[in-house]
Tab-separated table of C-alpha atoms and ligand atoms in Angstrom:
chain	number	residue	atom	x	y	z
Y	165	UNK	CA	11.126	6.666	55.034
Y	166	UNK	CA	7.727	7.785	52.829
Y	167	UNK	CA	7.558	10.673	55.594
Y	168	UNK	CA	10.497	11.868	55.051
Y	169	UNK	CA	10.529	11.694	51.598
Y	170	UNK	CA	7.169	13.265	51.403
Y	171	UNK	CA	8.608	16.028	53.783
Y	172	UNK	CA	11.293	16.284	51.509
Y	173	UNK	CA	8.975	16.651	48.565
Y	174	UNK	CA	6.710	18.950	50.203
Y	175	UNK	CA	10.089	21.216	50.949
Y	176	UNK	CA	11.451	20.975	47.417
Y	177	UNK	CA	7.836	22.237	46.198
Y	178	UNK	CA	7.954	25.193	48.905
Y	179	UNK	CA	11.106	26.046	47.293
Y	180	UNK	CA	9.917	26.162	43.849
Y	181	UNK	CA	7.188	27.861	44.854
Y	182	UNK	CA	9.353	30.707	46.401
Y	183	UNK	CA	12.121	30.079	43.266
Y	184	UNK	CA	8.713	31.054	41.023
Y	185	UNK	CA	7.130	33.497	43.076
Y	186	UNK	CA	10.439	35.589	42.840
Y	187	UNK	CA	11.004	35.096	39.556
Y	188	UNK	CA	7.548	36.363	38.999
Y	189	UNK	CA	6.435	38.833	40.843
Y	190	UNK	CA	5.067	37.140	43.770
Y	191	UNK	CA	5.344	37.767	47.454
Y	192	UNK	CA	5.019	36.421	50.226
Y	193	UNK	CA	3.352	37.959	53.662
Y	194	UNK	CA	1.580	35.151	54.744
Y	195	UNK	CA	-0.288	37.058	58.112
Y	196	UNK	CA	-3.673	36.325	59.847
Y	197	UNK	CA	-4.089	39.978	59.639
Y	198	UNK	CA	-2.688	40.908	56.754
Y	199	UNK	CA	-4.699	43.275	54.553
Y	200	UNK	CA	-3.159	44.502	50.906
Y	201	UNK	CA	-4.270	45.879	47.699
Y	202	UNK	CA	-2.497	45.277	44.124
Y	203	UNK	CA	-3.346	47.505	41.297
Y	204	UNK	CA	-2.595	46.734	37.372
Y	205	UNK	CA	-2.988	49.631	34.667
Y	206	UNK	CA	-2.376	47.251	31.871
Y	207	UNK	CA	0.384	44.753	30.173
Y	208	UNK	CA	1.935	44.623	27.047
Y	209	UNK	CA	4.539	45.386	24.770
Y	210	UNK	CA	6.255	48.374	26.524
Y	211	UNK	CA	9.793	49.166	25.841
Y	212	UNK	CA	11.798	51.759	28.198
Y	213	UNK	CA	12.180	53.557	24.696
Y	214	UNK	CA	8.346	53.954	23.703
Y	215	UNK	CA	7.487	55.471	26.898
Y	216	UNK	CA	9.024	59.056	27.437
Y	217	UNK	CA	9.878	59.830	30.500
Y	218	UNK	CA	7.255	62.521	31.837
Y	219	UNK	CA	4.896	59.913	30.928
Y	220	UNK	CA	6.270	57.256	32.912
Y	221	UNK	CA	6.348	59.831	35.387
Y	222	UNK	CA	2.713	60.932	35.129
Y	223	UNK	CA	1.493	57.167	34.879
Y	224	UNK	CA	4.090	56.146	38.511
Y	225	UNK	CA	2.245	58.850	40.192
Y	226	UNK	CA	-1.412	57.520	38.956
Y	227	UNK	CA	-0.958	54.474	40.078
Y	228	UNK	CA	0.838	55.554	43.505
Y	229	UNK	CA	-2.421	57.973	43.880
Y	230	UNK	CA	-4.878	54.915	43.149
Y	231	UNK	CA	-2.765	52.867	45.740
Y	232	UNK	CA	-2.973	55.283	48.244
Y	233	UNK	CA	-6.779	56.126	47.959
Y	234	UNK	CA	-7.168	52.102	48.265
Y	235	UNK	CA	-4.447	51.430	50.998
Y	236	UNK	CA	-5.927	53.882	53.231
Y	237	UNK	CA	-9.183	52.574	53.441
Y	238	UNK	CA	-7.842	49.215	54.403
Y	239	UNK	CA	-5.816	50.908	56.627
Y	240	UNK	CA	-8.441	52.355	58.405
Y	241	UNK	CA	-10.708	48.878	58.899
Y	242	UNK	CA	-12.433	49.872	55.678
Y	243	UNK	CA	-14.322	46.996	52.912
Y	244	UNK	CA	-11.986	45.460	50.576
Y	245	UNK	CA	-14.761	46.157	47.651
Y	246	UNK	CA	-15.065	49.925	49.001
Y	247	UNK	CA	-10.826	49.734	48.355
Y	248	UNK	CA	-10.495	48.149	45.102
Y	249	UNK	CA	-13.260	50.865	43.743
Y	250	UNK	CA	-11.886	53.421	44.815
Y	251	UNK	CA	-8.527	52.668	43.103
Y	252	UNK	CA	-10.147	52.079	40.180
Y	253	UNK	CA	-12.162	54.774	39.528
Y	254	UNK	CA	-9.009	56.805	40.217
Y	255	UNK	CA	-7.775	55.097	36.862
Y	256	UNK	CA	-10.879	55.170	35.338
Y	257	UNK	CA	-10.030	59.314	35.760
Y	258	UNK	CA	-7.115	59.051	34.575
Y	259	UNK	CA	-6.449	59.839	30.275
Y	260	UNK	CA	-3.363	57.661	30.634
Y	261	UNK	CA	-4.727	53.887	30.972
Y	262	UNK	CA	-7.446	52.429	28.729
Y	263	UNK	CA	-10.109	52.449	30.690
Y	264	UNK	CA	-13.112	55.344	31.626
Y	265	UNK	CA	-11.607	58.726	30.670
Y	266	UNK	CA	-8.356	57.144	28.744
Y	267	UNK	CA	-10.465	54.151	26.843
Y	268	UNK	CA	-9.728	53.140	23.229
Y	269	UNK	CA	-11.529	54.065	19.909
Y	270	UNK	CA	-13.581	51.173	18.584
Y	271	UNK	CA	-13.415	50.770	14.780
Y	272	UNK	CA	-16.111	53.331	14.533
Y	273	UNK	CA	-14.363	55.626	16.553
Y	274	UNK	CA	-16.447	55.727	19.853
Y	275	UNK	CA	-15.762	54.157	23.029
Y	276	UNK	CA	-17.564	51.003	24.169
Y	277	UNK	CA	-16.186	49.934	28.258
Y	278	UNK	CA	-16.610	47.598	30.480
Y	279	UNK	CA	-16.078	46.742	33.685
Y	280	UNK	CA	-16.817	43.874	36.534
Y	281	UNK	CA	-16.083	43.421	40.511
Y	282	UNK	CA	-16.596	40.489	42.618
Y	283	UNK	CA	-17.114	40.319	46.450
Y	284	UNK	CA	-15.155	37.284	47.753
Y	285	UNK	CA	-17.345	37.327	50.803
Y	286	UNK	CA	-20.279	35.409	49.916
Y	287	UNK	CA	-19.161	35.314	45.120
Y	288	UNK	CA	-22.064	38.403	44.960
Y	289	UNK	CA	-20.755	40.136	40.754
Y	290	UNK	CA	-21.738	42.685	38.985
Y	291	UNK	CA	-20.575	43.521	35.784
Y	292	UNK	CA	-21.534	45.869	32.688
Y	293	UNK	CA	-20.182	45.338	28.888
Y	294	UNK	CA	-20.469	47.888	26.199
Y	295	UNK	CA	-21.716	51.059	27.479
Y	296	UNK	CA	-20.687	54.479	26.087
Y	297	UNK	CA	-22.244	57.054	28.632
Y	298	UNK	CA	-20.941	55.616	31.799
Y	299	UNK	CA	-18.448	57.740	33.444
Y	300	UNK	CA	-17.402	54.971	35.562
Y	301	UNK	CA	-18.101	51.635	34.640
Y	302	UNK	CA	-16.912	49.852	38.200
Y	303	UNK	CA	-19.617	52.055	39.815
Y	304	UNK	CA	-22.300	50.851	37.591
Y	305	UNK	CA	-21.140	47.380	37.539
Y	306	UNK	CA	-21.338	47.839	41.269
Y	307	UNK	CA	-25.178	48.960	41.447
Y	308	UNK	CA	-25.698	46.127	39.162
Y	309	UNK	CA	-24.501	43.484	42.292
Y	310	UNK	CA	-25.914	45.534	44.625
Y	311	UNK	CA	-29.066	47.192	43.258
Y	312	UNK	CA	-30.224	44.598	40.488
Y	313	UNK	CA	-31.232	40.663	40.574
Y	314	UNK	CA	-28.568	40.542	38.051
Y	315	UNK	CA	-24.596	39.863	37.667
Y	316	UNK	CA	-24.518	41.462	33.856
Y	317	UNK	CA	-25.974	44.097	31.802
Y	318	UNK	CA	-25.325	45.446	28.350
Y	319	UNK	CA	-25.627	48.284	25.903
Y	320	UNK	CA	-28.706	50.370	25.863
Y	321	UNK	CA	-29.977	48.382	28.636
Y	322	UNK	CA	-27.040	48.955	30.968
Y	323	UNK	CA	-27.818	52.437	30.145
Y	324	UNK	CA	-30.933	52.459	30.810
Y	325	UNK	CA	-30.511	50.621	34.365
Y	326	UNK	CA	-27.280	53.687	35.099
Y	327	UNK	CA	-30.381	56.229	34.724
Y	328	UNK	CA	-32.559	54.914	37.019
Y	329	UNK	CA	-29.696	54.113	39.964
Y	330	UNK	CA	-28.295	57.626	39.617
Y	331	UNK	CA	-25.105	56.541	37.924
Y	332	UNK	CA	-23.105	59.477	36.438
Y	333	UNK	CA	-23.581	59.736	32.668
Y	334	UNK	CA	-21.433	61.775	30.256
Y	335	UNK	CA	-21.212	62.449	26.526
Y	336	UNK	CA	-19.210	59.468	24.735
Y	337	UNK	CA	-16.991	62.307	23.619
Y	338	UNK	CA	-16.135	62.415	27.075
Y	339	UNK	CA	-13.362	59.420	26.691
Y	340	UNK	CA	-11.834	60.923	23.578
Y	341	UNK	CA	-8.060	61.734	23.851
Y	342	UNK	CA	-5.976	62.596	20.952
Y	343	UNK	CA	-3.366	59.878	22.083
Y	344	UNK	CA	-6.300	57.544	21.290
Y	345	UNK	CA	-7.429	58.408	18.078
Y	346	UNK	CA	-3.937	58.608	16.548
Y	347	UNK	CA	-3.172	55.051	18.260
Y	348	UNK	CA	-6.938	54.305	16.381
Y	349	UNK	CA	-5.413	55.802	12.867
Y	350	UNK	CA	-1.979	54.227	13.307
Y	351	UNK	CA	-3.707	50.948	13.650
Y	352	UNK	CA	-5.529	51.419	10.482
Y	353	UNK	CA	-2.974	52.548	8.165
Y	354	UNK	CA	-0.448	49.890	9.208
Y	355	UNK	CA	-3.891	47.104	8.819
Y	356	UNK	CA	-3.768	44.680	6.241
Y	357	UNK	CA	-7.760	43.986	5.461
Y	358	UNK	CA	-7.160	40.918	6.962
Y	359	UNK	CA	-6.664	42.406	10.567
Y	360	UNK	CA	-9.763	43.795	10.168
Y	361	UNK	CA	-11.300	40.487	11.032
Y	362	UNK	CA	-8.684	40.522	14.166
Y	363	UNK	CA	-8.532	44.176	15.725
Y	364	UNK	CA	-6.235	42.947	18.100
Y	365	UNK	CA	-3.801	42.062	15.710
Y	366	UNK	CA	-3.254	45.959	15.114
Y	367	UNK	CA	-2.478	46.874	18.686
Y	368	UNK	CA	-1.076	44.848	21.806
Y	369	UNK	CA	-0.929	47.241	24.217
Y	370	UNK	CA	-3.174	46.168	26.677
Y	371	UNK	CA	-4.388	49.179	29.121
Y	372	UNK	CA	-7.083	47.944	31.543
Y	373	UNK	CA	-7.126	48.611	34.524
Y	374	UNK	CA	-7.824	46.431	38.517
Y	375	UNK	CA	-7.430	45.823	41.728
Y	376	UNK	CA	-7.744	43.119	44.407
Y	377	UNK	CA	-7.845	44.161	47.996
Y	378	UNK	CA	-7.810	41.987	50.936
Y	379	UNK	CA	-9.106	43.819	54.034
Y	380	UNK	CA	-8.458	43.350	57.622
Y	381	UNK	CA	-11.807	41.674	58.088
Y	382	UNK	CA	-10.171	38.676	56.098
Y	383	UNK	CA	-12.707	39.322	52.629
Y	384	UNK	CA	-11.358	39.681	49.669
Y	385	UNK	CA	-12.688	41.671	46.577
Y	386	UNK	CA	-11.877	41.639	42.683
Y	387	UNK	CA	-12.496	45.036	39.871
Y	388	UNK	CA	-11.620	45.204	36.490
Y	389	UNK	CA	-12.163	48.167	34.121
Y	390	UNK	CA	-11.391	48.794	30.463
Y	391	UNK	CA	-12.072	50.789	27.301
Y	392	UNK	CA	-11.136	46.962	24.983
Y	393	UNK	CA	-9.324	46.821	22.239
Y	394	UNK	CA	-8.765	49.477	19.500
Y	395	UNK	CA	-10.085	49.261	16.625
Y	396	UNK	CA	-12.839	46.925	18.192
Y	397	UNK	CA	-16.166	46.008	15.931
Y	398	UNK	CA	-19.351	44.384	15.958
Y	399	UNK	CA	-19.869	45.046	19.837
Y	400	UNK	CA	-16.927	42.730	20.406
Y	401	UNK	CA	-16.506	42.096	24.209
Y	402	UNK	CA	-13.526	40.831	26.377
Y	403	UNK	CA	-12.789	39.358	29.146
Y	404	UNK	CA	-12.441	42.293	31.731
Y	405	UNK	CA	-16.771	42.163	32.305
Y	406	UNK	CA	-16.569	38.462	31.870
Y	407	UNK	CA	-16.777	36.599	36.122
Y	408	UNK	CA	-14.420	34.233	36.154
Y	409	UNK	CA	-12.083	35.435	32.964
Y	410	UNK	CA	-10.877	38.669	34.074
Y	411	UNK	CA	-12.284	38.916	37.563
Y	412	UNK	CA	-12.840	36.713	40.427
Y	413	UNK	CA	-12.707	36.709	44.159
Y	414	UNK	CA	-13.817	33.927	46.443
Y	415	UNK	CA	-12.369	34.226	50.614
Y	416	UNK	CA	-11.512	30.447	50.317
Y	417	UNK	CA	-8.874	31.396	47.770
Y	418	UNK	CA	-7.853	34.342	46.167
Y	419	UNK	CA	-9.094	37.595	44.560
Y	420	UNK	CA	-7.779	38.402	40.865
Y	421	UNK	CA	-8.135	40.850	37.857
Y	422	UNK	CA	-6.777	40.523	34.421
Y	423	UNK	CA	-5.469	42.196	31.888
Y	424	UNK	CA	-4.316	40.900	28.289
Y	425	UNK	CA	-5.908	39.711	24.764
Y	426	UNK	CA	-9.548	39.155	26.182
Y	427	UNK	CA	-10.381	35.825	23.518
Y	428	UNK	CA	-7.824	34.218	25.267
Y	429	UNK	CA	-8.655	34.959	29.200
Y	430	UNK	CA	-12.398	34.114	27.749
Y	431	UNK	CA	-11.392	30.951	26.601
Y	432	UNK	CA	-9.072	29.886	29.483
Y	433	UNK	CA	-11.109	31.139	32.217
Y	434	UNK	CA	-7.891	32.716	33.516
Y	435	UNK	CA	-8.941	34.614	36.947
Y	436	UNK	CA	-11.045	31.871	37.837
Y	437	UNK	CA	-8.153	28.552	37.197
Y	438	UNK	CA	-5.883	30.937	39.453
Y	439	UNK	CA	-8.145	30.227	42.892
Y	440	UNK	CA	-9.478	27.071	41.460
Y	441	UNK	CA	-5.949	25.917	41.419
Y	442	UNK	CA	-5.338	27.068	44.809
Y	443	UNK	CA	-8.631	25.703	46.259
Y	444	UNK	CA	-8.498	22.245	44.583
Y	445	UNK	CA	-4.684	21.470	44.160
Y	446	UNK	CA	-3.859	23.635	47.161
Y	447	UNK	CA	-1.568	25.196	45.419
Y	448	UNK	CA	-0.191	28.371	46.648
Y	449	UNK	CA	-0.666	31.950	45.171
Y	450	UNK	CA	2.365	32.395	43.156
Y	451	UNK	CA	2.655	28.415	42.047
Y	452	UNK	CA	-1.163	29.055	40.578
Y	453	UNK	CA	-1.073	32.500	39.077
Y	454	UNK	CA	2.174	31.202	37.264
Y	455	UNK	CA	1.069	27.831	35.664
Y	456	UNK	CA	-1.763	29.977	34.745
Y	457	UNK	CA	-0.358	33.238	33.231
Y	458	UNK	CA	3.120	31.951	32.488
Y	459	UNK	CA	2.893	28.530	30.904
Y	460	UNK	CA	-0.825	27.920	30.241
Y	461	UNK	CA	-2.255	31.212	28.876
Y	462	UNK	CA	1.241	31.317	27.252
Y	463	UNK	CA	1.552	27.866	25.555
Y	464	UNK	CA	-1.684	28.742	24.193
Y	465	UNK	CA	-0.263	32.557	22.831
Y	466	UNK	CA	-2.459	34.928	24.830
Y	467	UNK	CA	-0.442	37.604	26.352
Y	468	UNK	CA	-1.378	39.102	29.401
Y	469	UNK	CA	-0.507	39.305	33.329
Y	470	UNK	CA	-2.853	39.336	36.529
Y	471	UNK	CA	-2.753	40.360	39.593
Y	472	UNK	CA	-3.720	38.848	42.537
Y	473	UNK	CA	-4.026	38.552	46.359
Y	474	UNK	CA	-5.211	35.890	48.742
Y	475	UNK	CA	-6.644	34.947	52.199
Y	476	UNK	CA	-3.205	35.310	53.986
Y	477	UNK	CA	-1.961	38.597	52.215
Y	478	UNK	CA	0.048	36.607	50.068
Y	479	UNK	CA	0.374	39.018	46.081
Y	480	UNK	CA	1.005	37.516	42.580
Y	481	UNK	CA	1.726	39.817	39.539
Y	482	UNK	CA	2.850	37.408	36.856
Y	483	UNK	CA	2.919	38.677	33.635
Y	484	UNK	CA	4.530	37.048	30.210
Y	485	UNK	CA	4.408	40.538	28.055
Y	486	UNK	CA	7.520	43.076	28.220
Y	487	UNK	CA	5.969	45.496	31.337
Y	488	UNK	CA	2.776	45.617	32.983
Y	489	UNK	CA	2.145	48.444	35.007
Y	490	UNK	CA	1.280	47.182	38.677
Y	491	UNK	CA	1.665	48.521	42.014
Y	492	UNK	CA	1.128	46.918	45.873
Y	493	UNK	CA	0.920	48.086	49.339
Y	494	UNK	CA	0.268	45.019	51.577
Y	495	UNK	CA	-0.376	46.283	55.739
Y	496	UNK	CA	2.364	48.759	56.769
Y	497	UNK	CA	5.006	48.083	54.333
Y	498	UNK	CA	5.905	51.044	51.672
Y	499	UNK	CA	3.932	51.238	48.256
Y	500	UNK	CA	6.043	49.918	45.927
Y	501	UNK	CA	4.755	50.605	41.545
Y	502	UNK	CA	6.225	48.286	39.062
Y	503	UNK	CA	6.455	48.733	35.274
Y	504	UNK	CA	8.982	46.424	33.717
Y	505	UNK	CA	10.205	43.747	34.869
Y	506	UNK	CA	12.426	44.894	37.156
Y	507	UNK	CA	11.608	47.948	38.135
B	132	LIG	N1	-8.429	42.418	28.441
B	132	LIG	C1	-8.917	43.564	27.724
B	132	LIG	C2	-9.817	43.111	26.615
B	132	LIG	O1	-9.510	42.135	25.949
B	132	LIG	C3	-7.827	44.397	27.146
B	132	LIG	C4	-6.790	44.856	28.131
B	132	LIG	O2	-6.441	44.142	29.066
B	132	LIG	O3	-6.296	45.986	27.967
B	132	LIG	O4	-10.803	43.772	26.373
């Protein structure tokens, strides 16, 4: 009688789970050799209207390019980490997503990124905050795992460190895009001097940029990338460089990246509670990155998605802002790029 009930129980939750996942974004492969990758170019407010359409164009193909360069490693037997950089720095190219070339004006008008990756293989990070010379961040934050003692570096001192490991270094006018600054001078004419105190509160369209790969090997790997907020002061940092807010990857559970109002994925820990939910509460993928995006980050008012990929080859993509953009290729099966909702 228990058994069955528990059976019962167990189904009912397995239902949910699916009910969720769908409603979501999540989806279900669940294959011993399943390898994947899931890209996200940002969330926010986007309206079909705001977004014209040879820019929705330009920013489908991006993101099918970045899935492709990723994809085919995997495809080939390649390293989930090799994968999820090599989509990102594809969008770190790019002028259309906040994050290397496309990044946001701080306050100051400069550019300050960041950028992390985690290797779910044995929870080896790197991560830089605040740099301004770094053509791409992930490949610095990646010497700093692989070439350093160390999981973080900042400012001059990340510099510094990108100088002696060969990292590519450009003028900080390098980022600037017109689209930018008049987003930057928007945002300050429509400010109230009380924003000032809250930059964020002048712009919520979030445009970093990630992946999570899972490779046929079974290992799993986490980047994030982003330019922060506009109209960011005082060396503010978010949670994109942050292990465990906007990155994480760990083989026993899931690999994630964020993107959304950093304080909040700071303060919740976000890409860490997804595969501590699934490790702890066994929970799967989609039932975790929902509580965690949908009702939890979202009771508390941050606004964001994630994306996310585990073990199995199971994806998650919740989101609880208008649009995120997001794409996925898991083994054989078409690419398939997301911006709203629906489509
Ligand atoms: N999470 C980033 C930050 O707070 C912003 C974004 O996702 O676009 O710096």
């Amino acid at each position: 009688m228990w058994g069955n009930c528990m059976r019962l129980y167990g189904a009912s939750l397995a239902i949910v789970a699916m009910m969720t996942g769908l409603l979501t974004g999540g989806v279900s492969m669940a294959d011993e050799n399943a390898y994947g990758l899931v890209i996200h170019g940002g969330a926010g407010t986007l309206t079909r209207e705001n977004l014209p359409p040879e820019t929705e164009a330009a920013i489908r193909k991006a993101l099918g390019d970045a899935l492709y360069a990723g994809h085919r490693m995997l495809a080939g037997g390649g390293d989930s980490m090799d994968a999820a950089i090599a989509a990102v720095v594809i969008l770190e190219d790019s002028p259309l997503f906040n994050a290397g070339r496309g990044s946001v004006y701080t306050w100051e008008e400069t550019h300050e990124l960041d950028a992390s990756l985690m290797d779910g293989r044995d929870l080896s990070a790197g991560a830089v905050a605040a740099v301004r010379n770094v053509r791409n961040p992930i490949l610095l934050a990646r010497k700093v795992m692989e070439d350093s003692p160390h999981v973080m570096l900042a400012g001059e001192g990340a510099e510094l460190f990108a100088r002696e490991a060969g990292v590519e270094l450009v003028d900080n006018s390098w980022f600037d895009t017109d689209f930018r600054l008049e987003q930057l001078h928007k945002a300050k004419k429509e400010s109230d001097p009380s924003a000032m105190l809250n930059p964020l509160a002048l712009d919520n369209k979030f445009g970093t940029v990630g992946a999570v790969a899972l490779d046929r090997h079974g290992n799993l790997a986490a980047a994030t990338s982003t330019g922060g907020t506009t109209g960011k002061r005082w060396g503010r940092v978010g949670d994109s460089p942050i292990i465990g807010a906007g990155t994480y990857a760990d083989n026993a559970s899931c690999a994630v990246s964020a993107t959304g109002h950093g304080e909040y994925f700071i303060r919740h820990t976000v890409a860490h509670d997804v595969c501590a939910r699934m490790a702890y509460r066994e929970e799967p993928l989609s039932v975790a990155a929902d509580y965690v995006v949908m009702d939890k980050l979202d009771r508390a008012g941050g606004d964001g998605g994630v994306i996310a990929i585990d073990a199995r080859g199971n994806i998650a993509m919740p989101f609880n802002t208008e649009g995120m953009y997001r794409g996925y290729r898991v083994g054989s099966d078409d690419p398939v790029v997301l911006i709203f909702r629906d489509q």
